Coordinates of C-alpha atoms in Angstrom, one line a residue:
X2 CA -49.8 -93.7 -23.0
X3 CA -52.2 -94.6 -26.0
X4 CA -55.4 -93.4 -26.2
X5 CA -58.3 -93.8 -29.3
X6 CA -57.1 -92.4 -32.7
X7 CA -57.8 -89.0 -33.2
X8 CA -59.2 -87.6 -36.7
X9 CA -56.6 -87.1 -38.5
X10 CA -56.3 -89.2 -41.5
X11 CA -55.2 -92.7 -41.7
X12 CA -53.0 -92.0 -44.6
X13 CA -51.3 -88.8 -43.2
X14 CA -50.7 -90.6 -40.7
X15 CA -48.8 -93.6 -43.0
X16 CA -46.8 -91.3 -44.9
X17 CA -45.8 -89.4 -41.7
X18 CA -44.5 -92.9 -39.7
X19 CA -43.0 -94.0 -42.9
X20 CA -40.7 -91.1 -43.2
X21 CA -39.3 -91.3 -40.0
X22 CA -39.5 -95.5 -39.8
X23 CA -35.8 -95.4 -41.1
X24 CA -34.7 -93.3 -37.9
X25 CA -37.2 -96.0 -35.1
X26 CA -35.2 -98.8 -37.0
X27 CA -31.9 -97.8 -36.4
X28 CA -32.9 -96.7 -32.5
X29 CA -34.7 -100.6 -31.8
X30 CA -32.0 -102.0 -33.8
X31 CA -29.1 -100.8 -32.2
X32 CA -30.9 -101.1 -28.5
X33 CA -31.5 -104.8 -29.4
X34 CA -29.1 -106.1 -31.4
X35 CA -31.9 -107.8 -33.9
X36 CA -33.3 -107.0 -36.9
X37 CA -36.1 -109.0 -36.8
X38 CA -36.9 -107.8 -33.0
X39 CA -36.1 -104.8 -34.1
X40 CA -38.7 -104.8 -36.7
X41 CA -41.3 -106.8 -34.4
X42 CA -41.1 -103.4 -31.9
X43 CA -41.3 -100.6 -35.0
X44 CA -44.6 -102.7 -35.9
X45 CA -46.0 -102.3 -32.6
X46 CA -44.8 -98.7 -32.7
X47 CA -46.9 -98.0 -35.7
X48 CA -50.0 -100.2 -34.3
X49 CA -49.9 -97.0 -31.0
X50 CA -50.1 -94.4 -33.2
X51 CA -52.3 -96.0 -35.6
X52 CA -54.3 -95.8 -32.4
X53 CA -53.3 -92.4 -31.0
X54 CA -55.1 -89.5 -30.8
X55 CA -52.5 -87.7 -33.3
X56 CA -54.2 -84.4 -33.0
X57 CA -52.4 -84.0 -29.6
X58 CA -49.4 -84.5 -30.8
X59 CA -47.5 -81.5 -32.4
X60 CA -44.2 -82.9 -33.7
X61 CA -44.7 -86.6 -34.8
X62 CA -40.6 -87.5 -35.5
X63 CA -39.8 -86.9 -31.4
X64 CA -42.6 -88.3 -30.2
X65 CA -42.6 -91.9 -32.2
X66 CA -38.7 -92.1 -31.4
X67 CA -39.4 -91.6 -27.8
X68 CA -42.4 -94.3 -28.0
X69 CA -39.7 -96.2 -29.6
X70 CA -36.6 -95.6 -27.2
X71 CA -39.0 -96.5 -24.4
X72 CA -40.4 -99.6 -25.9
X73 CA -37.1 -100.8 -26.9
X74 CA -35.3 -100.3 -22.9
X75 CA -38.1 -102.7 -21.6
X76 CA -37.4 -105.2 -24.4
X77 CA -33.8 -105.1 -23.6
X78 CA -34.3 -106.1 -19.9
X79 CA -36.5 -109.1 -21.5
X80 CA -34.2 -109.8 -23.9
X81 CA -31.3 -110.2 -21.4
X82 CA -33.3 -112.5 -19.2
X83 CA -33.7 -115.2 -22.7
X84 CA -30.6 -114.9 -23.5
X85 CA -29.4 -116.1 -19.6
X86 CA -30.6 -119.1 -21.5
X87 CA -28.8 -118.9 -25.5
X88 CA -27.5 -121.9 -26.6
X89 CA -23.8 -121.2 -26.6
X90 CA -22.5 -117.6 -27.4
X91 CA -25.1 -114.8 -28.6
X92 CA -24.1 -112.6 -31.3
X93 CA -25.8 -109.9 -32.8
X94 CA -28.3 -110.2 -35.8
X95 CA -26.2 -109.1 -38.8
X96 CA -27.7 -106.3 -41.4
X97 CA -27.0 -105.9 -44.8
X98 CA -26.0 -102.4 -45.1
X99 CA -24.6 -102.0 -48.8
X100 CA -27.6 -100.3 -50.0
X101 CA -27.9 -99.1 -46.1
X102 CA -31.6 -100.3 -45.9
X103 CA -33.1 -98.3 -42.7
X104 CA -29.6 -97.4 -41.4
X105 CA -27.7 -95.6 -43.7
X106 CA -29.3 -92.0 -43.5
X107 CA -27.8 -91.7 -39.8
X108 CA -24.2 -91.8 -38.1
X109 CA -22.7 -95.4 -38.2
X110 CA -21.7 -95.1 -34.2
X111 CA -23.1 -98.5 -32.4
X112 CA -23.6 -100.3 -35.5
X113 CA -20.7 -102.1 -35.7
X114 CA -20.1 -105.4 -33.9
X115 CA -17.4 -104.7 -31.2
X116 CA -19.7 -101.7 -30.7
X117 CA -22.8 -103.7 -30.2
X118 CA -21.3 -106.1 -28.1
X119 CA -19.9 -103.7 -25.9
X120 CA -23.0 -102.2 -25.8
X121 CA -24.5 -105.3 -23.9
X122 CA -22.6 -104.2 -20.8
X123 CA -24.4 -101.2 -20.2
X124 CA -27.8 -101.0 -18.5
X125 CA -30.8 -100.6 -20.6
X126 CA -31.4 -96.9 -20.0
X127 CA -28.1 -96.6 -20.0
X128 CA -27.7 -98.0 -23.4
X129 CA -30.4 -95.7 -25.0
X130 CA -28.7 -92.7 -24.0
X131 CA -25.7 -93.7 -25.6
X132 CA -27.4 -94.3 -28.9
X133 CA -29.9 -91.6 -28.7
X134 CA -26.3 -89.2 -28.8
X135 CA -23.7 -91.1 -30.4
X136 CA -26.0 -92.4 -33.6
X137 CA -27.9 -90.3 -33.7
X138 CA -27.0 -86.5 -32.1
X139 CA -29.5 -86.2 -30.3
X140 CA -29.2 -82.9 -28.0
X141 CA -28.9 -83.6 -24.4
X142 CA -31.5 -82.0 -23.7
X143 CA -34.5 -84.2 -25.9
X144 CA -31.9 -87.2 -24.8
X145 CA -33.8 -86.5 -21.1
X146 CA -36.8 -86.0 -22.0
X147 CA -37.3 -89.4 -23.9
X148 CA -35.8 -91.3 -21.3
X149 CA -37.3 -89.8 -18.4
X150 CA -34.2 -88.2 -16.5
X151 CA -33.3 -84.3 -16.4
X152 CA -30.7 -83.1 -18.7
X153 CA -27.4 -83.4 -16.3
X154 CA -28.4 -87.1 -15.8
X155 CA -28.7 -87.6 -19.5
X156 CA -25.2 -86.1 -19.6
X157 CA -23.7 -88.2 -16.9
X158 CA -25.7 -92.0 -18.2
X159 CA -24.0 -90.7 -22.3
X160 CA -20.6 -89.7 -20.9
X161 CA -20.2 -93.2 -18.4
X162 CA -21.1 -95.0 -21.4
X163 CA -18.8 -93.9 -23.9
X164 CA -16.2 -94.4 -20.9
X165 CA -16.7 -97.5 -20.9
X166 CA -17.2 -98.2 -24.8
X167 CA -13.9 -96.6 -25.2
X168 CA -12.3 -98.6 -21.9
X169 CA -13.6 -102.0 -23.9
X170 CA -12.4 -101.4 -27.7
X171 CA -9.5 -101.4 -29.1
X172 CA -8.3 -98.8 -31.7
X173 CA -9.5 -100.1 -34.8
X174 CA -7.5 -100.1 -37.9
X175 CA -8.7 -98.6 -41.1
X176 CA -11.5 -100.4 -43.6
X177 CA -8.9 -101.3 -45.9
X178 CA -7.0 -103.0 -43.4
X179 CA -9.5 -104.6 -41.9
X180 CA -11.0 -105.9 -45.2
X181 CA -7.3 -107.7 -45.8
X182 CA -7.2 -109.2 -42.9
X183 CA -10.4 -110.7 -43.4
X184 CA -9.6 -112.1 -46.8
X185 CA -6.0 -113.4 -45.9
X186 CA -8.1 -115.0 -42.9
X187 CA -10.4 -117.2 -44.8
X188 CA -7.8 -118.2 -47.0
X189 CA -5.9 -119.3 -43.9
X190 CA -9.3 -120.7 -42.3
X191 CA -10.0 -122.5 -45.5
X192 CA -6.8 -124.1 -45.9
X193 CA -6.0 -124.7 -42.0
X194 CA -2.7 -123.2 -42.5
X195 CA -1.5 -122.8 -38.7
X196 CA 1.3 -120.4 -39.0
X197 CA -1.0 -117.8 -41.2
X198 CA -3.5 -118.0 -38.5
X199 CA -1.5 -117.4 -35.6
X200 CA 0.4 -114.4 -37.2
X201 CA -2.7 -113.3 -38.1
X202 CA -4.8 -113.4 -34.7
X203 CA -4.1 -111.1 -31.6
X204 CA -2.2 -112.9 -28.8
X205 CA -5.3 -113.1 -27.0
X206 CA -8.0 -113.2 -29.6
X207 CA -11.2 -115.4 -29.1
X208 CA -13.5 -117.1 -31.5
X209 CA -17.6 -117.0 -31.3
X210 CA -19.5 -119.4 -32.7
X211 CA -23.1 -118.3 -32.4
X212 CA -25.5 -121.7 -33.8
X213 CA -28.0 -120.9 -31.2
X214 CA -28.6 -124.8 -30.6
X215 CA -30.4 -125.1 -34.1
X216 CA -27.4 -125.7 -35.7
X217 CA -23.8 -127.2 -34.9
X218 CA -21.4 -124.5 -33.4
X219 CA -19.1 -124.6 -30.8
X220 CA -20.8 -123.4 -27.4
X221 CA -17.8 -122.1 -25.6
X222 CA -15.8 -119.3 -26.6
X223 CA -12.3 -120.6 -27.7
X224 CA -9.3 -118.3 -26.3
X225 CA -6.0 -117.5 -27.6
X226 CA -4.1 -117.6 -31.0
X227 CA -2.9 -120.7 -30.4
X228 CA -5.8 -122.3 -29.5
X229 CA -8.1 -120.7 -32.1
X230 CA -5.5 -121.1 -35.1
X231 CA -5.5 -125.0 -34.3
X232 CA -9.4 -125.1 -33.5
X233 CA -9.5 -123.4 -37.6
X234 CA -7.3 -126.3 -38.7
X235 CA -9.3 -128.8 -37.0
X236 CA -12.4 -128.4 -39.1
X237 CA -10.9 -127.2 -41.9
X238 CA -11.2 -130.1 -43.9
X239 CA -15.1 -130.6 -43.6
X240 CA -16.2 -127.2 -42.7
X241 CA -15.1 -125.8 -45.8
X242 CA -16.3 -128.2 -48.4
X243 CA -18.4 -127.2 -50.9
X244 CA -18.4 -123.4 -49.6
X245 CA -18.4 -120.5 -52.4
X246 CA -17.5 -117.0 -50.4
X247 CA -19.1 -113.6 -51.5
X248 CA -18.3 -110.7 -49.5
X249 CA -20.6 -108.0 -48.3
X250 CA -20.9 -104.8 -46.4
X251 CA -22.3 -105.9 -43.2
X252 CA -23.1 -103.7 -39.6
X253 CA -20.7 -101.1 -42.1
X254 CA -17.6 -103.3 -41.9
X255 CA -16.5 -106.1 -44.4
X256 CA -17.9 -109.4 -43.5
X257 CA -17.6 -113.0 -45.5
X258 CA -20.9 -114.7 -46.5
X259 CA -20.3 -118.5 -46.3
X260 CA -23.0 -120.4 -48.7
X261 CA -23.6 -124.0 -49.9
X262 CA -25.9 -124.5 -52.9
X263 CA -26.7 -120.9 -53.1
X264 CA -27.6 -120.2 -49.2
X265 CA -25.8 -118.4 -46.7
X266 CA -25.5 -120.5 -43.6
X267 CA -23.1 -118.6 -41.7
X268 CA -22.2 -115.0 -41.4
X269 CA -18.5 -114.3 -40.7
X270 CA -16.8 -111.3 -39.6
X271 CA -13.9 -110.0 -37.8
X272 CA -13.2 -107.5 -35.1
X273 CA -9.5 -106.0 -35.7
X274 CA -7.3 -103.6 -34.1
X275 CA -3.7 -103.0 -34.6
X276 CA -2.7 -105.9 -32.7
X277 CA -4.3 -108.2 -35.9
X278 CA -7.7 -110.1 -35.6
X279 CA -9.3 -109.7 -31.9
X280 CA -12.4 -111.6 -32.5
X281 CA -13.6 -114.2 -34.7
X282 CA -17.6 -113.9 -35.4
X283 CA -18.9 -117.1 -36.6
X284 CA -22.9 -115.9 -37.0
X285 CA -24.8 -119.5 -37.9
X286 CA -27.9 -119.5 -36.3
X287 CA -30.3 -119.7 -39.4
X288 CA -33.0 -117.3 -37.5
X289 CA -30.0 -114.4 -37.7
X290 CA -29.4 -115.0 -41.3
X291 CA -32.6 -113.5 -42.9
X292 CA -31.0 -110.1 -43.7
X293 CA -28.3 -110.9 -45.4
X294 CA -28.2 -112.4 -49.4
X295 CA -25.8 -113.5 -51.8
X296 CA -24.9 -111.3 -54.8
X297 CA -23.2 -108.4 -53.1
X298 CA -19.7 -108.9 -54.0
X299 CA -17.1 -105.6 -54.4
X300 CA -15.1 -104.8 -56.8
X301 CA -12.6 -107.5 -56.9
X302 CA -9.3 -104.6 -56.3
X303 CA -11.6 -103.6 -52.6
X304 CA -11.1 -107.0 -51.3

């Protein structure tokens, strides 16, 4: 698909990837799930058309986000195959967006976690579709030409996917909500009081705990309020100690950064519906951790 680099100018050619960079982030990230292979595939994005022949191409934004769309469907089908082998649960890489670094110019659809992990059921072309439309607007018609299919294909691969992204979510309650229910939760977490946990959590809510084997997390998904409410209590007592909680604006929901001696170790946020707290996200692996910083606290009547 690359070919040697035309004669347009090296620095035209900068300032025209970095305007659209913001848009090839969002695409790789929301295919992928990670910001740093996310930001691995926009390099290699900007190494092919630091290469191109840019005089052939006419409109740079389409063409770089269909490099990128295409780049990022065969890194999804190698990403599945290593994480057939994750230690323990796999969560997605969390994102700080409460400045909205790279994300924030475009629609927040498939950014959110109970988004993205529903997102890991579809097929990779599949997947891209859904985001090419539903983040971003794509029309139907460019949808098809970046992935390849005609335009009543393209229709068919977005309108099965949002089937079955509806089919898998629950109505989620509003912001506010949710950002109570996080805050009465790690109260409850942090002092292992049962009966606050269990009227918080869904009947059958489940708790991730995603260490990635370089750190200690649970490797099985624990089921049910009852269950999870006593597995809180269980580690209350160490798990907590010496913690200081900030809160941030993370995937565009509320999440709780957990720190000791001024550095997050683990990321934790909560999927919510009307039926209380439907999954517990305990992010811990240190490698998932890089985007995210202290110092982002809200205003202390927001949480």
């Amino acid at each position: 698909m690359m070919g040697a680099s035309g004669s347009g100018d090296l620095d035209e050619a900068v300032a025209v990837f970095d305007e659209v960079r913001p848009r090839l982030f969002g695409i790789a990230y929301r295919m992928l799930g990670s910001a740093s292979e996310a930001e691995d595939l926009v390099q290699d994005v900007w190494l092919r058309w630091q290469a191109y022949d840019r005089d052939k191409v006419d409109n740079p934004a389409p063409f770089l986000a269909t490099v990128t769309t295409r780049l990022a469907i065969n890194e999804v089908k190698s990403a599945r195959v290593r994480r057939e082998t994750y230690v323990g649960p796999w969560l997605p890489e969390p994102v700080d967006t409460s400045a909205d670094p790279y994300l924030g110019a475009e629609r927040g659809e498939a950014l959110e976690f109970a988004v993205l992990l529903l997102l890991e059921r579809l097929g990779p072309t599949e997947r891209a579709a859904y985001v090419l439309r539903e983040a971003f607007d794509y029309p139907y018609a460019q949808i098809a030409e970046i992935i390849g299919h005609n335009e009543a294909s393209a229709r068919q691969l977005v309108s099965r996917a949002r089937k079955r992204v509806l089919d898998g979510r629950r109505t989620p309650v509003p912001a506010a909500d949710q950002r109570r229910l996080l805050t009465a939760f790690v109260a409850a977490a942090r002092s292992g009081d049962l009966a606050a946990l269990e009227q918080l959590l869904a009947e059958d809510a489940t708790s991730y705990s995603d260490g990635g084997g370089a750190v200690r997390a649970a490797k099985f998904p624990v089921e049910g309020a009852v269950r999870v409410a006593k597995f809180m209590r269980a580690f209350a007592g160490h798990f907590w100690t010496g913690v200081e909680v900030t809160w941030a604006d993370v995937n565009g929901q509320a999440a709780a950064l957990l720190s000791r001696d001024g550095v997050v170790f683990t990321v934790l946020a909560l999927n919510t519906s009307d039926r209380g707290i439907d999954q517990v996200l305990w992010m811990m692996n240190p490698a998932k951790l890089s985007a995210v910083s202290i110092g982002q606290d809200p205003p202390p009547d927001d949480l």
